PDB file of C-alpha atoms and ligand atoms in Angstrom:
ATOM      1  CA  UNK A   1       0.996  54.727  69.143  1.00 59.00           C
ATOM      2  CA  UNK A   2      -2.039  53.374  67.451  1.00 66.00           C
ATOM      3  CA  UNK A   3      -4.590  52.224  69.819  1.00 74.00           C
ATOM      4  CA  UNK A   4      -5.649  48.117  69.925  1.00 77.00           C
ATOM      5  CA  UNK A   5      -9.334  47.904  68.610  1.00 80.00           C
ATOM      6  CA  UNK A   6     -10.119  45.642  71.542  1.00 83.00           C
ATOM      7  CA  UNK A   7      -9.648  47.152  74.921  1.00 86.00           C
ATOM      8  CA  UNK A   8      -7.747  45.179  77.258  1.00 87.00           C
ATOM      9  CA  UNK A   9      -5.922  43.069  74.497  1.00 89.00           C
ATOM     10  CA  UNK A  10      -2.579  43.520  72.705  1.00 94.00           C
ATOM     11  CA  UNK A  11      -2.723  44.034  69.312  1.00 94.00           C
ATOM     12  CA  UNK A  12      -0.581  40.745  68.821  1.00 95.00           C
ATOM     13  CA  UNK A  13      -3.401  38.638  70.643  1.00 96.00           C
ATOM     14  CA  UNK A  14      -6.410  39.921  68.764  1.00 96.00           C
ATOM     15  CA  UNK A  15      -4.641  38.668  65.444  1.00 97.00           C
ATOM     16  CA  UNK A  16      -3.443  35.316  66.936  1.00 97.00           C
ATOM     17  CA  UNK A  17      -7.217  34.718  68.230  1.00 97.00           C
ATOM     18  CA  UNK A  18      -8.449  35.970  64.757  1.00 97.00           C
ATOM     19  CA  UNK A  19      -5.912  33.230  62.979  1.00 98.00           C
ATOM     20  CA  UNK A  20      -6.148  30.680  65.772  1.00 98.00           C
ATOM     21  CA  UNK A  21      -9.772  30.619  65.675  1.00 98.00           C
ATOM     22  CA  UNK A  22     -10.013  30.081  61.462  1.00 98.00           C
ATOM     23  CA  UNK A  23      -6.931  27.820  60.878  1.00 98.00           C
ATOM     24  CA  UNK A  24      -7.304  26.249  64.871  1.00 98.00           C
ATOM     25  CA  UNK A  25      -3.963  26.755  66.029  1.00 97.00           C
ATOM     26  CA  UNK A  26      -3.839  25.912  69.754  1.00 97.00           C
ATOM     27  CA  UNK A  27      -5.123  22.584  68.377  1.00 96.00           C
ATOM     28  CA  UNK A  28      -2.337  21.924  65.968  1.00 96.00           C
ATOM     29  CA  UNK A  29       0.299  22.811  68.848  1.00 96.00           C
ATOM     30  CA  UNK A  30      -1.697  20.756  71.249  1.00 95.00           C
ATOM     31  CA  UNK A  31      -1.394  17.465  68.736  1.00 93.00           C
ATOM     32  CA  UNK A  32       2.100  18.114  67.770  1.00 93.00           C
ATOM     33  CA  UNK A  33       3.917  19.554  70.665  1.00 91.00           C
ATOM     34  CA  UNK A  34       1.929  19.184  73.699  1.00 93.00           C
ATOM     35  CA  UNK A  35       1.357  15.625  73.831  1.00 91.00           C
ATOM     36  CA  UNK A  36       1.971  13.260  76.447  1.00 89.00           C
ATOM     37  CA  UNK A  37       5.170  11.586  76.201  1.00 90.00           C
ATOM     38  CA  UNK A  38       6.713   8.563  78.603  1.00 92.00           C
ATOM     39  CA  UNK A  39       9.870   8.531  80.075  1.00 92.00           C
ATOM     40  CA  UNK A  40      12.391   8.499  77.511  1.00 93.00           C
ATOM     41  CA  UNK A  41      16.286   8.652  77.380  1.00 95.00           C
ATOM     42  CA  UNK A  42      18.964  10.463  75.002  1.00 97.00           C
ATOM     43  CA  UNK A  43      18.228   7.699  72.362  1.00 97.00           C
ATOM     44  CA  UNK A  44      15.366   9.183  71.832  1.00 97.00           C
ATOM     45  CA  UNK A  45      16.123  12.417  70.274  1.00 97.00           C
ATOM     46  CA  UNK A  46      17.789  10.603  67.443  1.00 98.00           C
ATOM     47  CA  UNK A  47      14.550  11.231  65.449  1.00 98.00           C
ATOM     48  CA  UNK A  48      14.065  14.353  66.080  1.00 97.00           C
ATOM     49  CA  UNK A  49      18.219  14.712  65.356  1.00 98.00           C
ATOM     50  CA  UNK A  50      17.592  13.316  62.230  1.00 98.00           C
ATOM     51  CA  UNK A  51      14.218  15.455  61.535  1.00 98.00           C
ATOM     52  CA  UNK A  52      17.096  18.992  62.048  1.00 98.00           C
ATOM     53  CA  UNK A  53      19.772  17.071  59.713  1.00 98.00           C
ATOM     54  CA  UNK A  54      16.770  16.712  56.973  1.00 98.00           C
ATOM     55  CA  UNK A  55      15.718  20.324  57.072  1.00 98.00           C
ATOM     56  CA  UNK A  56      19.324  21.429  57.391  1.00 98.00           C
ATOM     57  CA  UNK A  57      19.755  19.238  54.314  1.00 98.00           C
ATOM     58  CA  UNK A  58      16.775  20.922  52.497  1.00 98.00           C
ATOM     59  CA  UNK A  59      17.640  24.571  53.014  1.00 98.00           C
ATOM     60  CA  UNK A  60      21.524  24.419  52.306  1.00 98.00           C
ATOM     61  CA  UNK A  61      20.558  22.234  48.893  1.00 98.00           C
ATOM     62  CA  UNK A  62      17.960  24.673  48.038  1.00 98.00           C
ATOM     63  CA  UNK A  63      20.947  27.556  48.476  1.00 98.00           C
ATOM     64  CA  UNK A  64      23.367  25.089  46.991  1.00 98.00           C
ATOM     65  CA  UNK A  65      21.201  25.274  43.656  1.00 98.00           C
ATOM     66  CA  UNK A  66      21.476  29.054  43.242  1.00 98.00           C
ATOM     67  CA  UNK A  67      24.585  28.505  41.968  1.00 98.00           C
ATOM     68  CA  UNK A  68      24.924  24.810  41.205  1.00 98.00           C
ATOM     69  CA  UNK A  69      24.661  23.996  36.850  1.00 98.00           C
ATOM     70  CA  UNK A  70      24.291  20.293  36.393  1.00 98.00           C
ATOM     71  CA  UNK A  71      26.337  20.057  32.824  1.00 98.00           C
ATOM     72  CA  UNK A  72      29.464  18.034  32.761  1.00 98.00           C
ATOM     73  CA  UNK A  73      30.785  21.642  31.282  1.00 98.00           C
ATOM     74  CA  UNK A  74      29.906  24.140  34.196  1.00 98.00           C
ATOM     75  CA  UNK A  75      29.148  21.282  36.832  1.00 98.00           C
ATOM     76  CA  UNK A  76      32.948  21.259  38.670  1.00 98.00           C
ATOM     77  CA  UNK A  77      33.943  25.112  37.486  1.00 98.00           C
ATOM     78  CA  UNK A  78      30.223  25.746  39.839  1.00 98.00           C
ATOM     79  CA  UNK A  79      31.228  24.021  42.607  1.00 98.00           C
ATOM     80  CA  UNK A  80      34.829  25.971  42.957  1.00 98.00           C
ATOM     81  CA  UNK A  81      33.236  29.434  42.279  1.00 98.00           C
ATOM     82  CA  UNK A  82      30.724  28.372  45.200  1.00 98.00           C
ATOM     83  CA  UNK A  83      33.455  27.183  47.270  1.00 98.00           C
ATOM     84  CA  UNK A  84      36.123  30.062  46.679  1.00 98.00           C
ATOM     85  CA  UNK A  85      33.947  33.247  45.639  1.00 98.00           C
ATOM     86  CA  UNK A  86      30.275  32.520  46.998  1.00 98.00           C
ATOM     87  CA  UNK A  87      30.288  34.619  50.295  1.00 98.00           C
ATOM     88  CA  UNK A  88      29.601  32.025  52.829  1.00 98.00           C
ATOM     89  CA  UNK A  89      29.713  29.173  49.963  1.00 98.00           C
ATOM     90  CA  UNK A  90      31.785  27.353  51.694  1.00 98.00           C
ATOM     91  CA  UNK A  91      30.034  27.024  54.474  1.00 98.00           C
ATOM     92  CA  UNK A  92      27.037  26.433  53.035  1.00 98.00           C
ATOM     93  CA  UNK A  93      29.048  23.198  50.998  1.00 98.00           C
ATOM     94  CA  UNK A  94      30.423  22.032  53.649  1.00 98.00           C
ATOM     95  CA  UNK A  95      26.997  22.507  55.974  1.00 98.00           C
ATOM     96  CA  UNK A  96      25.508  19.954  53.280  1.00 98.00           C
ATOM     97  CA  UNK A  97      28.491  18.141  52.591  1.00 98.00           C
ATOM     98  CA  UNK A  98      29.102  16.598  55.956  1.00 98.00           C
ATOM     99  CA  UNK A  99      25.357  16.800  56.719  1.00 98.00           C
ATOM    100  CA  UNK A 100      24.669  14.242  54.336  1.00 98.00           C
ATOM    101  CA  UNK A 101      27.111  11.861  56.097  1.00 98.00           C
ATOM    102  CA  UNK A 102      26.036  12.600  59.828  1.00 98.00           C
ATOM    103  CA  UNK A 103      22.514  12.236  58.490  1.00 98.00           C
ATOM    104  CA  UNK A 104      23.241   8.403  57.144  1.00 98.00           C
ATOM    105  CA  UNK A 105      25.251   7.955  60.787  1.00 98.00           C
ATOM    106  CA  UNK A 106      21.979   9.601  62.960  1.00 98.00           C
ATOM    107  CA  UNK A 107      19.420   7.737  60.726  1.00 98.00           C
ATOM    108  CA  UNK A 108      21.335   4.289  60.945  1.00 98.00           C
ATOM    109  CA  UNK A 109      21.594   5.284  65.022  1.00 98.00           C
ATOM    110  CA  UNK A 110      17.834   5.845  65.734  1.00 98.00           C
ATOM    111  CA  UNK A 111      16.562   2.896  63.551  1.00 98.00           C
ATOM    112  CA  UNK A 112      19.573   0.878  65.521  1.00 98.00           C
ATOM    113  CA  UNK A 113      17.586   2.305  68.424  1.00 98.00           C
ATOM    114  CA  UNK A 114      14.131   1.277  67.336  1.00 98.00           C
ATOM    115  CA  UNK A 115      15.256  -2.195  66.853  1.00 98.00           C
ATOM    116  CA  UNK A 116      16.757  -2.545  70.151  1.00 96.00           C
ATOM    117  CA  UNK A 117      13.503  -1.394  71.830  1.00 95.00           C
ATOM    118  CA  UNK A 118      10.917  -3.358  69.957  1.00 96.00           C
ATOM    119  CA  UNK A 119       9.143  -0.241  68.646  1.00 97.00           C
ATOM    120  CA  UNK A 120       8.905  -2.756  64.822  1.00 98.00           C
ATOM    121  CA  UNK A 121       6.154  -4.700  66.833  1.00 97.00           C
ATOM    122  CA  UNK A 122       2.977  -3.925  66.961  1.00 97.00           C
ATOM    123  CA  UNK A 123       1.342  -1.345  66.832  1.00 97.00           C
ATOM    124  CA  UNK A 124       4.077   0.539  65.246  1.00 98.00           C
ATOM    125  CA  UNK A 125       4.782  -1.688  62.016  1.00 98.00           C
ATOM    126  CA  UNK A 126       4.358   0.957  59.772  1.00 98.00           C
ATOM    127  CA  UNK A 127       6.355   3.557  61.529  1.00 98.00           C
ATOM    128  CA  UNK A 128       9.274   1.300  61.330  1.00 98.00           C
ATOM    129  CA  UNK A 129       8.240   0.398  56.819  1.00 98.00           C
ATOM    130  CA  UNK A 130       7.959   4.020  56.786  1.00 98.00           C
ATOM    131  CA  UNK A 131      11.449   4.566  58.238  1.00 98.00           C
ATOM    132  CA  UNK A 132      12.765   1.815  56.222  1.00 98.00           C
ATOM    133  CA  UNK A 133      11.992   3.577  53.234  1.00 98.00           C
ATOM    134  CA  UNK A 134      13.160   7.263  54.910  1.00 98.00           C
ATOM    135  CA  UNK A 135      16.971   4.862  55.270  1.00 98.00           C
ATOM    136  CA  UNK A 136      16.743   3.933  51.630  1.00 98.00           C
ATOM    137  CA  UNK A 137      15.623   7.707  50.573  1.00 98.00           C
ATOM    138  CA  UNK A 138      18.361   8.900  52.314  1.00 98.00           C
ATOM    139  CA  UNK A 139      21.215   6.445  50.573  1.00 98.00           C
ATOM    140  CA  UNK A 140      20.111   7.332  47.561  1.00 98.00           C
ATOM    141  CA  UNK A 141      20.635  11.468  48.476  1.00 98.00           C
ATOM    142  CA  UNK A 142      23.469  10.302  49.214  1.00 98.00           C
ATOM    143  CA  UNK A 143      24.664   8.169  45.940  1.00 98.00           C
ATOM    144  CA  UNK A 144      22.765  10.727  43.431  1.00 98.00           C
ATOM    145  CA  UNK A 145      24.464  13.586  45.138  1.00 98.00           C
ATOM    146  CA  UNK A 146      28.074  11.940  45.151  1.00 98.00           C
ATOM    147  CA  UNK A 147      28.230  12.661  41.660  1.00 98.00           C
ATOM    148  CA  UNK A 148      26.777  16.246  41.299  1.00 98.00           C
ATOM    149  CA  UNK A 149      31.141  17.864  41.795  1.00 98.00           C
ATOM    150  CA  UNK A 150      31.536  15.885  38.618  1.00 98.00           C
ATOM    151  CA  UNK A 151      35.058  15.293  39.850  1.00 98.00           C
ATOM    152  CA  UNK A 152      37.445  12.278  39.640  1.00 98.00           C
ATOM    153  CA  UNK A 153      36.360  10.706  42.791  1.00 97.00           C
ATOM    154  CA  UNK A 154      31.898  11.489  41.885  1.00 98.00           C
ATOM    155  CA  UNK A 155      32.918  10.360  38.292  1.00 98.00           C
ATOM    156  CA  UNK A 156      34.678   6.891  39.486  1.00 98.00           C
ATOM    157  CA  UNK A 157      32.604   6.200  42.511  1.00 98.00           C
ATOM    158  CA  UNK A 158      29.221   6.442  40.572  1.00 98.00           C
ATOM    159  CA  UNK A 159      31.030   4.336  37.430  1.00 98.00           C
ATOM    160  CA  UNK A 160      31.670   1.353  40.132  1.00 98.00           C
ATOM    161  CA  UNK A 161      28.283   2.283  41.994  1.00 97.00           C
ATOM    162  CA  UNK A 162      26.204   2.042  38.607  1.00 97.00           C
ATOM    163  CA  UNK A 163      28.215  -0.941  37.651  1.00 97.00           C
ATOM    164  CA  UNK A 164      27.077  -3.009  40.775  1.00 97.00           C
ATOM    165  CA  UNK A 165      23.610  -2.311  39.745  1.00 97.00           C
ATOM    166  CA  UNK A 166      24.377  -3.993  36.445  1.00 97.00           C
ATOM    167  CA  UNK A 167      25.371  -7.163  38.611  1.00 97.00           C
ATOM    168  CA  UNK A 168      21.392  -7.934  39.273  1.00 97.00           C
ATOM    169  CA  UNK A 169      21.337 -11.511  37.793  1.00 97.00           C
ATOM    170  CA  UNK A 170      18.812 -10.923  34.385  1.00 97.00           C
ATOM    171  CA  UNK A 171      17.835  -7.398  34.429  1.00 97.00           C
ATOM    172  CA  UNK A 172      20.929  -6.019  35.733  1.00 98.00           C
ATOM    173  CA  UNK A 173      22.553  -4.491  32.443  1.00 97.00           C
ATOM    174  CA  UNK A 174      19.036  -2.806  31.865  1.00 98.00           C
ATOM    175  CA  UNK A 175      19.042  -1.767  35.384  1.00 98.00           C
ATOM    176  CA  UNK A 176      22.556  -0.046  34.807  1.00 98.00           C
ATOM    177  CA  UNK A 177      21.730   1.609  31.390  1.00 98.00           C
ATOM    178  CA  UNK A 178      18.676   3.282  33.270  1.00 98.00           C
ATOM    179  CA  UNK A 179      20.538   4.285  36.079  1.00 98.00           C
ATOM    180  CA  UNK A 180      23.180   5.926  33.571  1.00 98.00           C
ATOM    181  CA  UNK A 181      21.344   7.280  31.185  1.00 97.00           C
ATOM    182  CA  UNK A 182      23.027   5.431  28.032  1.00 97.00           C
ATOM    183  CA  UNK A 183      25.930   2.588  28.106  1.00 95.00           C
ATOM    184  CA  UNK A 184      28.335   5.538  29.564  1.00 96.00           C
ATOM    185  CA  UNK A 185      28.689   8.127  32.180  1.00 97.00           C
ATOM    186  CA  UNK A 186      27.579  11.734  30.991  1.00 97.00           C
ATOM    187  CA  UNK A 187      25.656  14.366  30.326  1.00 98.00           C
ATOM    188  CA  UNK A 188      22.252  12.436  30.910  1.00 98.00           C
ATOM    189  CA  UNK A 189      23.899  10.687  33.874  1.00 98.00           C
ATOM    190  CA  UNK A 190      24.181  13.964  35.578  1.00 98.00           C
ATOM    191  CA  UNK A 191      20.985  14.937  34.436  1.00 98.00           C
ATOM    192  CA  UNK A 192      19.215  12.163  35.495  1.00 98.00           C
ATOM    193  CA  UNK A 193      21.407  12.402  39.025  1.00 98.00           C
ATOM    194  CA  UNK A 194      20.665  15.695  39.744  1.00 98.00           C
ATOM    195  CA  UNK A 195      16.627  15.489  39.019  1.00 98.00           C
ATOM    196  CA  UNK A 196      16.878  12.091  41.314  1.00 98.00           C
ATOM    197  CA  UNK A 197      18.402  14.609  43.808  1.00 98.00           C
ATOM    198  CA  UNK A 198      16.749  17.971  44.322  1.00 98.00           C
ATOM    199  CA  UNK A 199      13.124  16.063  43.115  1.00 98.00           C
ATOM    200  CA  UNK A 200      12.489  12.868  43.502  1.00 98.00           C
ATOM    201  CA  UNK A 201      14.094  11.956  46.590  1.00 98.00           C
ATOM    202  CA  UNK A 202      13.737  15.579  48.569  1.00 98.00           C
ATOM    203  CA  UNK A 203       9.478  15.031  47.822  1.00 98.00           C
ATOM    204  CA  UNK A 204      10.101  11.414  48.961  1.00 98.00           C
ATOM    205  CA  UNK A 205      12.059  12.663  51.750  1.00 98.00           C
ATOM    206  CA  UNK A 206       9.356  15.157  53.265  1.00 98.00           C
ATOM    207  CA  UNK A 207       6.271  12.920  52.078  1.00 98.00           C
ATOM    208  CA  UNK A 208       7.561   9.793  54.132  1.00 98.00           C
ATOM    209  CA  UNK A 209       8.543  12.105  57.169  1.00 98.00           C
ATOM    210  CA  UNK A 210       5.260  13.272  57.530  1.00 98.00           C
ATOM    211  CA  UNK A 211       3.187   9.914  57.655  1.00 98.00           C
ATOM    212  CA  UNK A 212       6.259   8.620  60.084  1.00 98.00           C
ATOM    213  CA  UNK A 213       5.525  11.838  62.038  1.00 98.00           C
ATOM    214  CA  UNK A 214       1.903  11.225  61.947  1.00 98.00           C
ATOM    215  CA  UNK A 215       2.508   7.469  62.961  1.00 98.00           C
ATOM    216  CA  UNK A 216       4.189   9.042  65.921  1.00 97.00           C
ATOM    217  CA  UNK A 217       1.937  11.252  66.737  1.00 96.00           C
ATOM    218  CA  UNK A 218      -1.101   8.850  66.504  1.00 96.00           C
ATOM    219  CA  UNK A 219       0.306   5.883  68.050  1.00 96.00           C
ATOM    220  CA  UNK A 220       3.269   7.523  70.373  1.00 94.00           C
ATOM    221  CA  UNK A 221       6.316   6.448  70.873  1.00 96.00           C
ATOM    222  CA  UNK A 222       7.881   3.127  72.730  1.00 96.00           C
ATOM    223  CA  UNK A 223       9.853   3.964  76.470  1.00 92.00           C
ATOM    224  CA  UNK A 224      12.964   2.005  77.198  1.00 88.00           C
ATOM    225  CA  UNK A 225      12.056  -1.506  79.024  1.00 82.00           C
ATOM    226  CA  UNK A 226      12.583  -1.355  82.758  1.00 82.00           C
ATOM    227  CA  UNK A 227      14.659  -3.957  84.405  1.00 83.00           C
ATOM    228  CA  UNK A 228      11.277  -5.609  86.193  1.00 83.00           C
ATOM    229  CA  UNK A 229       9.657  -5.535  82.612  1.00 76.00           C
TER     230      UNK A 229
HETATM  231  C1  HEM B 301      15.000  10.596  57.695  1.00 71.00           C
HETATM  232  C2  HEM B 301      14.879   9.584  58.516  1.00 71.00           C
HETATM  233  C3  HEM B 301      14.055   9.526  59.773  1.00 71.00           C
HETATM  234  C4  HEM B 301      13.449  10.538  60.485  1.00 71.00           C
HETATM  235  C5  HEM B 301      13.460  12.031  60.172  1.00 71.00           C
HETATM  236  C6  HEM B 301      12.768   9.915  61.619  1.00 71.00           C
HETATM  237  C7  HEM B 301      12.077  10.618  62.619  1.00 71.00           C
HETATM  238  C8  HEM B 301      11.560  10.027  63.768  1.00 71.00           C
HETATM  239  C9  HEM B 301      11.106  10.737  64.972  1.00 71.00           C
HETATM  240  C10 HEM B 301      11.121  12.248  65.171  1.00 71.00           C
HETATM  241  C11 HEM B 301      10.673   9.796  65.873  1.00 71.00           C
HETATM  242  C12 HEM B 301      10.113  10.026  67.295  1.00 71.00           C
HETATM  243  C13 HEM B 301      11.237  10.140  68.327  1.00 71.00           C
HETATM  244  C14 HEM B 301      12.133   8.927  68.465  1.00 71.00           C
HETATM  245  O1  HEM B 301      11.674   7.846  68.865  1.00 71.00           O
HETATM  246  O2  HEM B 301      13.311   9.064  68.128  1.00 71.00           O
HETATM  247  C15 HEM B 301      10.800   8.496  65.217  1.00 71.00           C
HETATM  248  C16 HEM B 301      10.396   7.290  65.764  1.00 71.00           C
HETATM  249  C17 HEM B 301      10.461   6.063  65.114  1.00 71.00           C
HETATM  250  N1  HEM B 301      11.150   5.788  63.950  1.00 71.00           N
HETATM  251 FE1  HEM B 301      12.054   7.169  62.781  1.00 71.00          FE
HETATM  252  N2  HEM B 301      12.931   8.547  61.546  1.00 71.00           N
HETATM  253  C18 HEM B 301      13.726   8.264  60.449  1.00 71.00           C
HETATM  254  C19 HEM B 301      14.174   7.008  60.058  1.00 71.00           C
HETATM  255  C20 HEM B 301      13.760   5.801  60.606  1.00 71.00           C
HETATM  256  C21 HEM B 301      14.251   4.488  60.254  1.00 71.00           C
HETATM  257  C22 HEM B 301      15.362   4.230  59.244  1.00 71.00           C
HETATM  258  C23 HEM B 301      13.533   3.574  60.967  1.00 71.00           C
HETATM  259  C24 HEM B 301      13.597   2.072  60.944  1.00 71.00           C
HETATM  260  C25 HEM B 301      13.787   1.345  59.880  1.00 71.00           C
HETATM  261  C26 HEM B 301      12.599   4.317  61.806  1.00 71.00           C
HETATM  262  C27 HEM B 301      11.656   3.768  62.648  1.00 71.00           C
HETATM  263  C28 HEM B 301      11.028   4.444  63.668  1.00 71.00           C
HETATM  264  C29 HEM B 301      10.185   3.808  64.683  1.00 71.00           C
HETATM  265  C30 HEM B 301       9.795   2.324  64.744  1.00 71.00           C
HETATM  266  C31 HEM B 301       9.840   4.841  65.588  1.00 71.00           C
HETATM  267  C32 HEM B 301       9.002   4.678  66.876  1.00 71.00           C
HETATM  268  C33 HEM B 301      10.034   4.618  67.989  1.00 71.00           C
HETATM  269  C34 HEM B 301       9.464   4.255  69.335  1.00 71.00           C
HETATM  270  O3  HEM B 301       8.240   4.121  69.439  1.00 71.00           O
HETATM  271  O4  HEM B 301      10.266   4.076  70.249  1.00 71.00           O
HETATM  272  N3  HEM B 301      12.780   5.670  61.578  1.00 71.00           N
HETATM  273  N4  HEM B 301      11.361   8.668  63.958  1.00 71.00           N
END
């Protein structure tokens, strides 16, 4: 076996000192991982549960779209070929499927928590805007990728969803027109869906869960009020 070039060290540690000392790793894992944290309870990892549901969210979409065609024509014929001949498509459906509605569940849980702690006070006003918008983000995953099976119950759901939109005293009908694409559901509905959710909300998504990470990380996190406090 091939000797290390420095004597004494493992091969693995002269490259992790070579990358930790140009791209400061130890630091990074001191910031993020290592920090200080008070005495918490269970209620507590609801953040972080809903940090695994996003990623979970992420990679199973991202696989999703491999085989996923967003035209009323292919749209529903796509999902049953993923379903029924995809090897592991199923899972991988289902994985995102009922992910989205645990994530809305977790995410409604931990801000549920946050309220019931204080942690909207000072200093941590923006973590809490920041997670307000995360809620919305993920409701609209969640309404943009209803329709995406293009079956009777996406079709109908997203016809009474878009219609409620058009109930906005003044601007509502415009609203509704934008939101569909055209008077009707169709082709640019789908289109428009489907862009709303693999782009525009996923980069929403991760941009907004790194400042309220950051927020975290700067500020730290509440602990659960003692009896005596
Ligand atoms: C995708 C959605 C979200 C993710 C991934 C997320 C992630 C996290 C994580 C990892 C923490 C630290 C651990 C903890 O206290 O649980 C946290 C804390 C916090 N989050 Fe969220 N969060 C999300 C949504 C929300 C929502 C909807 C709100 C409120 C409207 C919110 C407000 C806060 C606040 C105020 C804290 C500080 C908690 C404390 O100091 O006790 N977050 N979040």
């Amino acid at each position: 076996m091939a000797q290390s070039p420095v004597p004494g060290r493992s091969r693995g540690q002269v490259i992790f000192d070579w990358l930790d000392e140009r791209a400061g790793l130890t630091t990074i894992w001191k910031t993020v991982f290592a920090r200080a944290v008070p005495e918490t309870n269970w209620f507590y990892t609801l953040g972080s549960a809903s940090t695994i549901l996003a990623v979970v969210q992420v990679v199973t979409g991202m696989l999703l779209t491999i085989y996923y065609v967003p035209s009323p024509d292919h749209a529903y014929e796509s999902i049953q070929f993923i379903m029924n001949e995809v090897t592991f498509g199923w899972l991988i459906r289902g994985m995102h499927h009922w992910g989205a509605t645990l994530m809305v569940i977790v995410v409604f849980l931990h801000m549920l928590k946050c309220f019931f702690v204080g942690a909207y006070k000072w200093p941590r006003e923006l973590t809490w805007l920041t997670g307000a918008l995360l809620l919305l983000v993920v409701m609209l995953l969640g309404f943009s990728g209803y329709l995406l099976p293009w079956n009777q119950k996406a079709y109908w759901a997203t016809a009474v969803g878009t219609s409620i939109i058009g109930a906005v005293p003044g601007i509502g009908p415009l609203l509704m027109e934008i939101a569909r694409g055209g008077s009707e559901i169709g082709a640019v509905t789908l289109a428009r869906f489907y862009g709303l959710h693999i782009w525009w909300m996923p980069i929403a998504l991760l941009g907004l869960i790194g400042v309220h990470l950051y927020l975290i990380i700067r500020i730290g996190i509440t602990h659960p009020p003692a009896r005596n406090e």
